[in-house]
Backbone as XML, in Angstrom:
<?xml version="1.0"?>
<chain id="A" units="angstrom">
  <residue number="1" name="ASP">
    <atom name="N" x="0.958" y="-1.135" z="-0.052"/>
    <atom name="CA" x="-0.161" y="0.166" z="0.091"/>
    <atom name="C" x="0.511" y="1.640" z="0.136"/>
  </residue>
  <residue number="2" name="LEU">
    <atom name="N" x="1.009" y="1.819" z="-0.710"/>
    <atom name="CA" x="1.681" y="3.332" z="-1.085"/>
    <atom name="C" x="1.209" y="4.293" z="-0.193"/>
  </residue>
  <residue number="3" name="ASP">
    <atom name="N" x="-0.014" y="4.396" z="0.257"/>
    <atom name="CA" x="-0.351" y="5.229" z="1.374"/>
    <atom name="C" x="0.294" y="5.125" z="2.624"/>
  </residue>
  <residue number="4" name="SER">
    <atom name="N" x="0.565" y="4.066" z="2.933"/>
    <atom name="CA" x="1.552" y="3.241" z="4.351"/>
    <atom name="C" x="2.773" y="3.519" z="4.374"/>
  </residue>
  <residue number="5" name="ILE">
    <atom name="N" x="3.601" y="3.672" z="3.737"/>
    <atom name="CA" x="5.100" y="3.915" z="3.385"/>
    <atom name="C" x="5.257" y="5.687" z="2.725"/>
  </residue>
  <residue number="6" name="CYS">
    <atom name="N" x="6.865" y="6.154" z="3.645"/>
    <atom name="CA" x="7.528" y="7.407" z="2.821"/>
    <atom name="C" x="8.845" y="7.182" z="2.919"/>
  </residue>
  <residue number="7" name="PHE">
    <atom name="N" x="9.148" y="7.685" z="1.885"/>
    <atom name="CA" x="10.549" y="8.070" z="2.177"/>
    <atom name="C" x="10.898" y="9.513" z="2.396"/>
  </residue>
  <residue number="8" name="VAL">
    <atom name="N" x="11.691" y="8.945" z="3.468"/>
    <atom name="CA" x="12.543" y="10.820" z="3.773"/>
    <atom name="C" x="14.160" y="10.686" z="3.976"/>
  </residue>
  <residue number="9" name="LYS">
    <atom name="N" x="15.015" y="11.380" z="2.939"/>
    <atom name="CA" x="16.443" y="11.585" z="3.030"/>
    <atom name="C" x="16.677" y="11.991" z="4.122"/>
  </residue>
  <residue number="10" name="ILE">
    <atom name="N" x="17.760" y="11.025" z="4.718"/>
    <atom name="CA" x="18.785" y="11.191" z="5.634"/>
    <atom name="C" x="19.761" y="10.998" z="6.199"/>
  </residue>
  <residue number="11" name="LYS">
    <atom name="N" x="20.668" y="12.098" z="5.932"/>
    <atom name="CA" x="22.162" y="12.188" z="6.246"/>
    <atom name="C" x="22.409" y="11.709" z="4.638"/>
  </residue>
  <residue number="12" name="GLY">
    <atom name="N" x="21.716" y="12.516" z="3.564"/>
    <atom name="CA" x="22.159" y="11.638" z="2.359"/>
    <atom name="C" x="21.737" y="10.555" z="1.579"/>
  </residue>
  <residue number="13" name="LYS">
    <atom name="N" x="20.867" y="9.359" z="2.836"/>
    <atom name="CA" x="20.535" y="8.067" z="1.653"/>
    <atom name="C" x="19.072" y="8.438" z="1.714"/>
  </residue>
  <residue number="14" name="PHE">
    <atom name="N" x="18.440" y="7.609" z="1.589"/>
    <atom name="CA" x="16.785" y="7.409" z="1.004"/>
    <atom name="C" x="16.486" y="6.268" z="2.178"/>
  </residue>
  <residue number="15" name="THR">
    <atom name="N" x="15.723" y="6.556" z="3.083"/>
    <atom name="CA" x="15.348" y="5.813" z="4.290"/>
    <atom name="C" x="13.716" y="5.733" z="4.360"/>
  </residue>
  <residue number="16" name="ARG">
    <atom name="N" x="13.590" y="4.183" z="4.220"/>
    <atom name="CA" x="11.760" y="3.803" z="3.962"/>
    <atom name="C" x="11.315" y="3.709" z="5.516"/>
  </residue>
  <residue number="17" name="LEU">
    <atom name="N" x="10.209" y="3.963" z="5.314"/>
    <atom name="CA" x="9.291" y="4.490" z="6.782"/>
    <atom name="C" x="8.045" y="3.589" z="6.217"/>
  </residue>
  <residue number="18" name="LYS">
    <atom name="N" x="7.529" y="2.885" z="7.328"/>
    <atom name="CA" x="6.070" y="2.553" z="7.633"/>
    <atom name="C" x="5.065" y="3.147" z="8.517"/>
  </residue>
  <residue number="19" name="LEU">
    <atom name="N" x="4.059" y="3.382" z="7.941"/>
    <atom name="CA" x="2.715" y="4.187" z="8.695"/>
    <atom name="C" x="2.707" y="3.428" z="10.227"/>
  </residue>
  <residue number="20" name="ALA">
    <atom name="N" x="2.993" y="4.267" z="11.146"/>
    <atom name="CA" x="2.138" y="3.532" z="12.404"/>
    <atom name="C" x="1.072" y="4.296" z="12.830"/>
  </residue>
  <residue number="21" name="ASN">
    <atom name="N" x="1.018" y="5.287" z="12.357"/>
    <atom name="CA" x="-0.812" y="5.623" z="13.247"/>
    <atom name="C" x="-1.015" y="7.155" z="11.972"/>
  </residue>
  <residue number="22" name="ARG">
    <atom name="N" x="-2.349" y="7.300" z="12.155"/>
    <atom name="CA" x="-2.829" y="8.015" z="11.371"/>
    <atom name="C" x="-4.380" y="8.899" z="12.207"/>
  </residue>
  <residue number="23" name="ILE">
    <atom name="N" x="-3.787" y="10.477" z="12.503"/>
    <atom name="CA" x="-5.343" y="10.928" z="12.817"/>
    <atom name="C" x="-6.226" y="11.932" z="11.879"/>
  </residue>
  <residue number="24" name="SER">
    <atom name="N" x="-7.178" y="12.033" z="11.244"/>
    <atom name="CA" x="-7.834" y="12.824" z="10.856"/>
    <atom name="C" x="-8.548" y="13.941" z="12.287"/>
  </residue>
  <residue number="25" name="GLY">
    <atom name="N" x="-8.121" y="14.839" z="11.502"/>
    <atom name="CA" x="-9.814" y="16.263" z="12.411"/>
    <atom name="C" x="-10.839" y="16.214" z="11.793"/>
  </residue>
  <residue number="26" name="THR">
    <atom name="N" x="-12.007" y="16.930" z="12.265"/>
    <atom name="CA" x="-13.007" y="17.635" z="12.251"/>
    <atom name="C" x="-13.305" y="17.615" z="11.020"/>
  </residue>
  <residue number="27" name="MET">
    <atom name="N" x="-13.838" y="17.101" z="9.448"/>
    <atom name="CA" x="-14.054" y="17.716" z="8.449"/>
    <atom name="C" x="-12.495" y="17.974" z="7.413"/>
  </residue>
  <residue number="28" name="HIS">
    <atom name="N" x="-11.372" y="16.541" z="8.124"/>
    <atom name="CA" x="-10.323" y="16.616" z="7.466"/>
    <atom name="C" x="-9.191" y="17.978" z="7.462"/>
  </residue>
  <residue number="29" name="ASP">
    <atom name="N" x="-9.552" y="18.967" z="8.144"/>
    <atom name="CA" x="-8.393" y="19.980" z="8.302"/>
    <atom name="C" x="-7.338" y="19.513" z="8.952"/>
  </residue>
  <residue number="30" name="HIS">
    <atom name="N" x="-7.392" y="18.773" z="9.969"/>
    <atom name="CA" x="-6.141" y="18.651" z="11.090"/>
    <atom name="C" x="-5.921" y="17.231" z="10.572"/>
  </residue>
  <residue number="31" name="HIS">
    <atom name="N" x="-4.346" y="17.182" z="10.298"/>
    <atom name="CA" x="-3.912" y="15.628" z="10.430"/>
    <atom name="C" x="-3.025" y="15.378" z="11.109"/>
  </residue>
  <residue number="32" name="SER">
    <atom name="N" x="-2.854" y="14.280" z="11.380"/>
    <atom name="CA" x="-1.317" y="13.977" z="12.536"/>
    <atom name="C" x="-0.694" y="12.669" z="11.913"/>
  </residue>
  <residue number="33" name="GLU">
    <atom name="N" x="0.125" y="12.180" z="11.169"/>
    <atom name="CA" x="0.835" y="11.130" z="11.241"/>
    <atom name="C" x="1.737" y="10.553" z="11.547"/>
  </residue>
  <residue number="34" name="LYS">
    <atom name="N" x="2.696" y="9.568" z="11.897"/>
    <atom name="CA" x="4.166" y="9.392" z="12.531"/>
    <atom name="C" x="4.097" y="7.714" z="11.668"/>
  </residue>
  <residue number="35" name="TYR">
    <atom name="N" x="5.421" y="7.822" z="11.477"/>
    <atom name="CA" x="5.599" y="6.659" z="10.159"/>
    <atom name="C" x="7.029" y="6.263" z="11.092"/>
  </residue>
  <residue number="36" name="LYS">
    <atom name="N" x="7.287" y="4.894" z="10.610"/>
    <atom name="CA" x="8.618" y="4.485" z="11.935"/>
    <atom name="C" x="9.337" y="3.716" z="11.005"/>
  </residue>
  <residue number="37" name="ASN">
    <atom name="N" x="10.871" y="3.246" z="11.591"/>
    <atom name="CA" x="11.185" y="2.190" z="11.140"/>
    <atom name="C" x="12.355" y="1.744" z="12.269"/>
  </residue>
  <residue number="38" name="LYS">
    <atom name="N" x="13.251" y="0.905" z="12.226"/>
    <atom name="CA" x="13.690" y="0.234" z="13.540"/>
    <atom name="C" x="14.783" y="1.962" z="13.624"/>
  </residue>
  <residue number="39" name="LEU">
    <atom name="N" x="15.154" y="2.204" z="13.376"/>
    <atom name="CA" x="16.114" y="3.755" z="13.988"/>
    <atom name="C" x="15.145" y="5.184" z="14.213"/>
  </residue>
  <residue number="40" name="TYR">
    <atom name="N" x="14.182" y="5.092" z="13.205"/>
    <atom name="CA" x="13.920" y="6.142" z="12.923"/>
    <atom name="C" x="12.396" y="6.755" z="13.292"/>
  </residue>
  <residue number="41" name="GLU">
    <atom name="N" x="11.617" y="7.291" z="13.945"/>
    <atom name="CA" x="10.357" y="7.870" z="14.397"/>
    <atom name="C" x="9.782" y="9.082" z="13.525"/>
  </residue>
  <residue number="42" name="LEU">
    <atom name="N" x="9.281" y="9.630" z="12.415"/>
    <atom name="CA" x="8.703" y="10.679" z="11.700"/>
    <atom name="C" x="7.458" y="10.848" z="12.334"/>
  </residue>
  <residue number="43" name="SER">
    <atom name="N" x="6.885" y="12.149" z="12.641"/>
    <atom name="CA" x="6.015" y="13.107" z="12.981"/>
    <atom name="C" x="5.215" y="14.244" z="11.896"/>
  </residue>
  <residue number="44" name="ILE">
    <atom name="N" x="4.304" y="13.997" z="11.604"/>
    <atom name="CA" x="4.088" y="15.154" z="10.669"/>
    <atom name="C" x="2.761" y="15.824" z="11.040"/>
  </residue>
  <residue number="45" name="ASP">
    <atom name="N" x="2.083" y="16.805" z="11.676"/>
    <atom name="CA" x="1.464" y="17.404" z="12.001"/>
    <atom name="C" x="0.697" y="18.472" z="11.018"/>
  </residue>
  <residue number="46" name="PHE">
    <atom name="N" x="-0.250" y="18.721" z="10.457"/>
    <atom name="CA" x="-0.182" y="19.927" z="9.463"/>
    <atom name="C" x="-2.030" y="19.596" z="9.420"/>
  </residue>
  <residue number="47" name="ARG">
    <atom name="N" x="-2.734" y="20.999" z="8.992"/>
    <atom name="CA" x="-3.807" y="21.566" z="8.963"/>
    <atom name="C" x="-3.905" y="22.401" z="7.836"/>
  </residue>
  <residue number="48" name="LYS">
    <atom name="N" x="-5.143" y="22.319" z="6.837"/>
    <atom name="CA" x="-5.556" y="22.448" z="5.825"/>
    <atom name="C" x="-5.778" y="24.392" z="6.576"/>
  </residue>
  <residue number="49" name="THR">
    <atom name="N" x="-5.203" y="24.981" z="5.526"/>
    <atom name="CA" x="-5.343" y="26.413" z="5.936"/>
    <atom name="C" x="-6.377" y="27.673" z="4.552"/>
  </residue>
  <residue number="50" name="GLY">
    <atom name="N" x="-6.249" y="26.951" z="3.676"/>
    <atom name="CA" x="-7.371" y="27.766" z="2.672"/>
    <atom name="C" x="-7.414" y="27.103" z="1.477"/>
  </residue>
  <residue number="51" name="ASP">
    <atom name="N" x="-7.930" y="27.582" z="0.596"/>
    <atom name="CA" x="-8.232" y="27.409" z="-1.039"/>
    <atom name="C" x="-7.376" y="27.516" z="-1.879"/>
  </residue>
  <residue number="52" name="ASP">
    <atom name="N" x="-7.195" y="26.839" z="-2.935"/>
    <atom name="CA" x="-6.369" y="27.104" z="-4.046"/>
    <atom name="C" x="-6.965" y="26.902" z="-5.771"/>
  </residue>
  <residue number="53" name="GLY">
    <atom name="N" x="-8.086" y="27.478" z="-5.527"/>
    <atom name="CA" x="-8.484" y="27.102" z="-7.227"/>
    <atom name="C" x="-9.740" y="25.993" z="-6.338"/>
  </residue>
  <residue number="54" name="ASP">
    <atom name="N" x="-10.700" y="25.097" z="-7.290"/>
    <atom name="CA" x="-11.923" y="24.542" z="-6.906"/>
    <atom name="C" x="-11.679" y="23.144" z="-6.449"/>
  </residue>
  <residue number="55" name="GLU">
    <atom name="N" x="-10.218" y="22.588" z="-6.891"/>
    <atom name="CA" x="-9.848" y="21.024" z="-6.423"/>
    <atom name="C" x="-8.448" y="21.420" z="-5.425"/>
  </residue>
  <residue number="56" name="ALA">
    <atom name="N" x="-8.056" y="22.265" z="-4.906"/>
    <atom name="CA" x="-6.922" y="22.419" z="-4.433"/>
    <atom name="C" x="-6.867" y="22.884" z="-3.389"/>
  </residue>
  <residue number="57" name="ALA">
    <atom name="N" x="-6.168" y="22.141" z="-2.000"/>
    <atom name="CA" x="-6.094" y="23.123" z="-0.965"/>
    <atom name="C" x="-4.430" y="23.443" z="-0.132"/>
  </residue>
  <residue number="58" name="ILE">
    <atom name="N" x="-4.487" y="24.323" z="0.440"/>
    <atom name="CA" x="-3.380" y="25.216" z="1.362"/>
    <atom name="C" x="-3.344" y="24.124" z="2.145"/>
  </residue>
  <residue number="59" name="TYR">
    <atom name="N" x="-1.798" y="23.871" z="3.031"/>
    <atom name="CA" x="-1.862" y="23.189" z="4.583"/>
    <atom name="C" x="-0.626" y="24.028" z="4.686"/>
  </residue>
  <residue number="60" name="GLN">
    <atom name="N" x="-0.616" y="23.811" z="5.993"/>
    <atom name="CA" x="0.656" y="24.146" z="6.657"/>
    <atom name="C" x="1.108" y="23.085" z="7.899"/>
  </residue>
  <residue number="61" name="GLY">
    <atom name="N" x="2.412" y="23.198" z="8.333"/>
    <atom name="CA" x="2.383" y="22.086" z="9.594"/>
    <atom name="C" x="3.667" y="22.082" z="9.792"/>
  </residue>
  <residue number="62" name="SER">
    <atom name="N" x="4.228" y="21.141" z="10.439"/>
    <atom name="CA" x="5.163" y="20.695" z="10.781"/>
    <atom name="C" x="5.728" y="19.351" z="10.754"/>
  </residue>
  <residue number="63" name="MET">
    <atom name="N" x="7.262" y="18.632" z="10.800"/>
    <atom name="CA" x="7.592" y="17.462" z="10.357"/>
    <atom name="C" x="9.269" y="17.629" z="11.309"/>
  </residue>
  <residue number="64" name="SER">
    <atom name="N" x="8.618" y="16.068" z="12.511"/>
    <atom name="CA" x="9.739" y="16.439" z="13.014"/>
    <atom name="C" x="10.466" y="14.939" z="13.226"/>
  </residue>
  <residue number="65" name="ILE">
    <atom name="N" x="11.746" y="14.481" z="12.940"/>
    <atom name="CA" x="12.470" y="13.272" z="13.222"/>
    <atom name="C" x="13.040" y="12.750" z="13.988"/>
  </residue>
  <residue number="66" name="LYS">
    <atom name="N" x="12.731" y="11.942" z="14.735"/>
    <atom name="CA" x="13.527" y="11.342" z="16.134"/>
    <atom name="C" x="14.589" y="9.710" z="15.241"/>
  </residue>
  <residue number="67" name="GLN">
    <atom name="N" x="15.946" y="10.047" z="16.176"/>
    <atom name="CA" x="16.302" y="8.801" z="15.940"/>
    <atom name="C" x="17.180" y="8.367" z="17.337"/>
  </residue>
  <residue number="68" name="ASN">
    <atom name="N" x="16.605" y="7.074" z="17.668"/>
    <atom name="CA" x="16.585" y="6.501" z="19.199"/>
    <atom name="C" x="15.761" y="7.291" z="20.112"/>
  </residue>
  <residue number="69" name="ASN">
    <atom name="N" x="14.733" y="7.785" z="19.732"/>
    <atom name="CA" x="13.759" y="8.576" z="21.035"/>
    <atom name="C" x="14.213" y="9.976" z="20.971"/>
  </residue>
  <residue number="70" name="GLU">
    <atom name="N" x="15.078" y="10.438" z="20.070"/>
    <atom name="CA" x="16.155" y="11.855" z="20.474"/>
    <atom name="C" x="15.902" y="12.728" z="19.025"/>
  </residue>
  <residue number="71" name="ALA">
    <atom name="N" x="15.605" y="14.084" z="19.051"/>
    <atom name="CA" x="15.014" y="14.675" z="18.473"/>
    <atom name="C" x="16.339" y="15.073" z="17.477"/>
  </residue>
  <residue number="72" name="VAL">
    <atom name="N" x="16.089" y="14.737" z="16.319"/>
    <atom name="CA" x="17.375" y="15.228" z="15.291"/>
    <atom name="C" x="17.161" y="16.455" z="14.704"/>
  </residue>
  <residue number="73" name="GLU">
    <atom name="N" x="15.849" y="16.433" z="14.001"/>
    <atom name="CA" x="15.439" y="17.820" z="12.984"/>
    <atom name="C" x="13.673" y="18.076" z="13.131"/>
  </residue>
  <residue number="74" name="LYS">
    <atom name="N" x="13.579" y="19.315" z="13.014"/>
    <atom name="CA" x="12.110" y="19.617" z="13.226"/>
    <atom name="C" x="12.048" y="20.816" z="11.793"/>
  </residue>
  <residue number="75" name="LYS">
    <atom name="N" x="11.456" y="20.801" z="10.981"/>
    <atom name="CA" x="11.021" y="21.597" z="10.058"/>
    <atom name="C" x="9.274" y="22.393" z="9.638"/>
  </residue>
  <residue number="76" name="SER">
    <atom name="N" x="9.385" y="23.846" z="8.986"/>
    <atom name="CA" x="8.253" y="23.832" z="9.242"/>
    <atom name="C" x="7.729" y="22.923" z="7.537"/>
  </residue>
  <residue number="77" name="LEU">
    <atom name="N" x="6.112" y="22.875" z="7.542"/>
    <atom name="CA" x="5.703" y="22.667" z="5.869"/>
    <atom name="C" x="4.548" y="23.702" z="6.145"/>
  </residue>
  <residue number="78" name="TYR">
    <atom name="N" x="4.719" y="23.819" z="4.628"/>
    <atom name="CA" x="3.599" y="24.435" z="3.423"/>
    <atom name="C" x="4.148" y="24.124" z="2.219"/>
  </residue>
  <residue number="79" name="GLY">
    <atom name="N" x="2.424" y="23.758" z="1.273"/>
    <atom name="CA" x="2.371" y="23.453" z="0.071"/>
    <atom name="C" x="0.726" y="23.206" z="-0.565"/>
  </residue>
  <residue number="80" name="ILE">
    <atom name="N" x="0.202" y="23.161" z="-1.534"/>
    <atom name="CA" x="-0.103" y="22.579" z="-1.798"/>
    <atom name="C" x="-0.842" y="21.946" z="-3.151"/>
  </residue>
  <residue number="81" name="CYS">
    <atom name="N" x="-2.131" y="20.959" z="-2.037"/>
    <atom name="CA" x="-2.367" y="20.031" z="-2.436"/>
    <atom name="C" x="-3.726" y="19.609" z="-3.256"/>
  </residue>
  <residue number="82" name="GLY">
    <atom name="N" x="-3.955" y="18.944" z="-4.537"/>
    <atom name="CA" x="-4.726" y="19.021" z="-5.641"/>
    <atom name="C" x="-4.232" y="18.257" z="-6.903"/>
  </residue>
  <residue number="83" name="CYS">
    <atom name="N" x="-5.467" y="18.078" z="-7.212"/>
    <atom name="CA" x="-5.350" y="17.483" z="-8.899"/>
    <atom name="C" x="-5.229" y="18.743" z="-9.458"/>
  </residue>
</chain>
């Protein structure tokens, strides 16, 4: 299932992670997802902040990655998703 895996480039290498948990808020405006493998845990938290036309939405949030339960990196996210 392609919706249950992700790839993140860490220290110059693409790392595969598997979906561990997904929570969607009311009306699908807020989402929280966690992906894991043996070394890393990726947490993504984002919400819909607007619309960009008929079939696209604007999202913003944050992404943090942990290695062995120690925070490695946290980044802000902003983007458009749609057809």
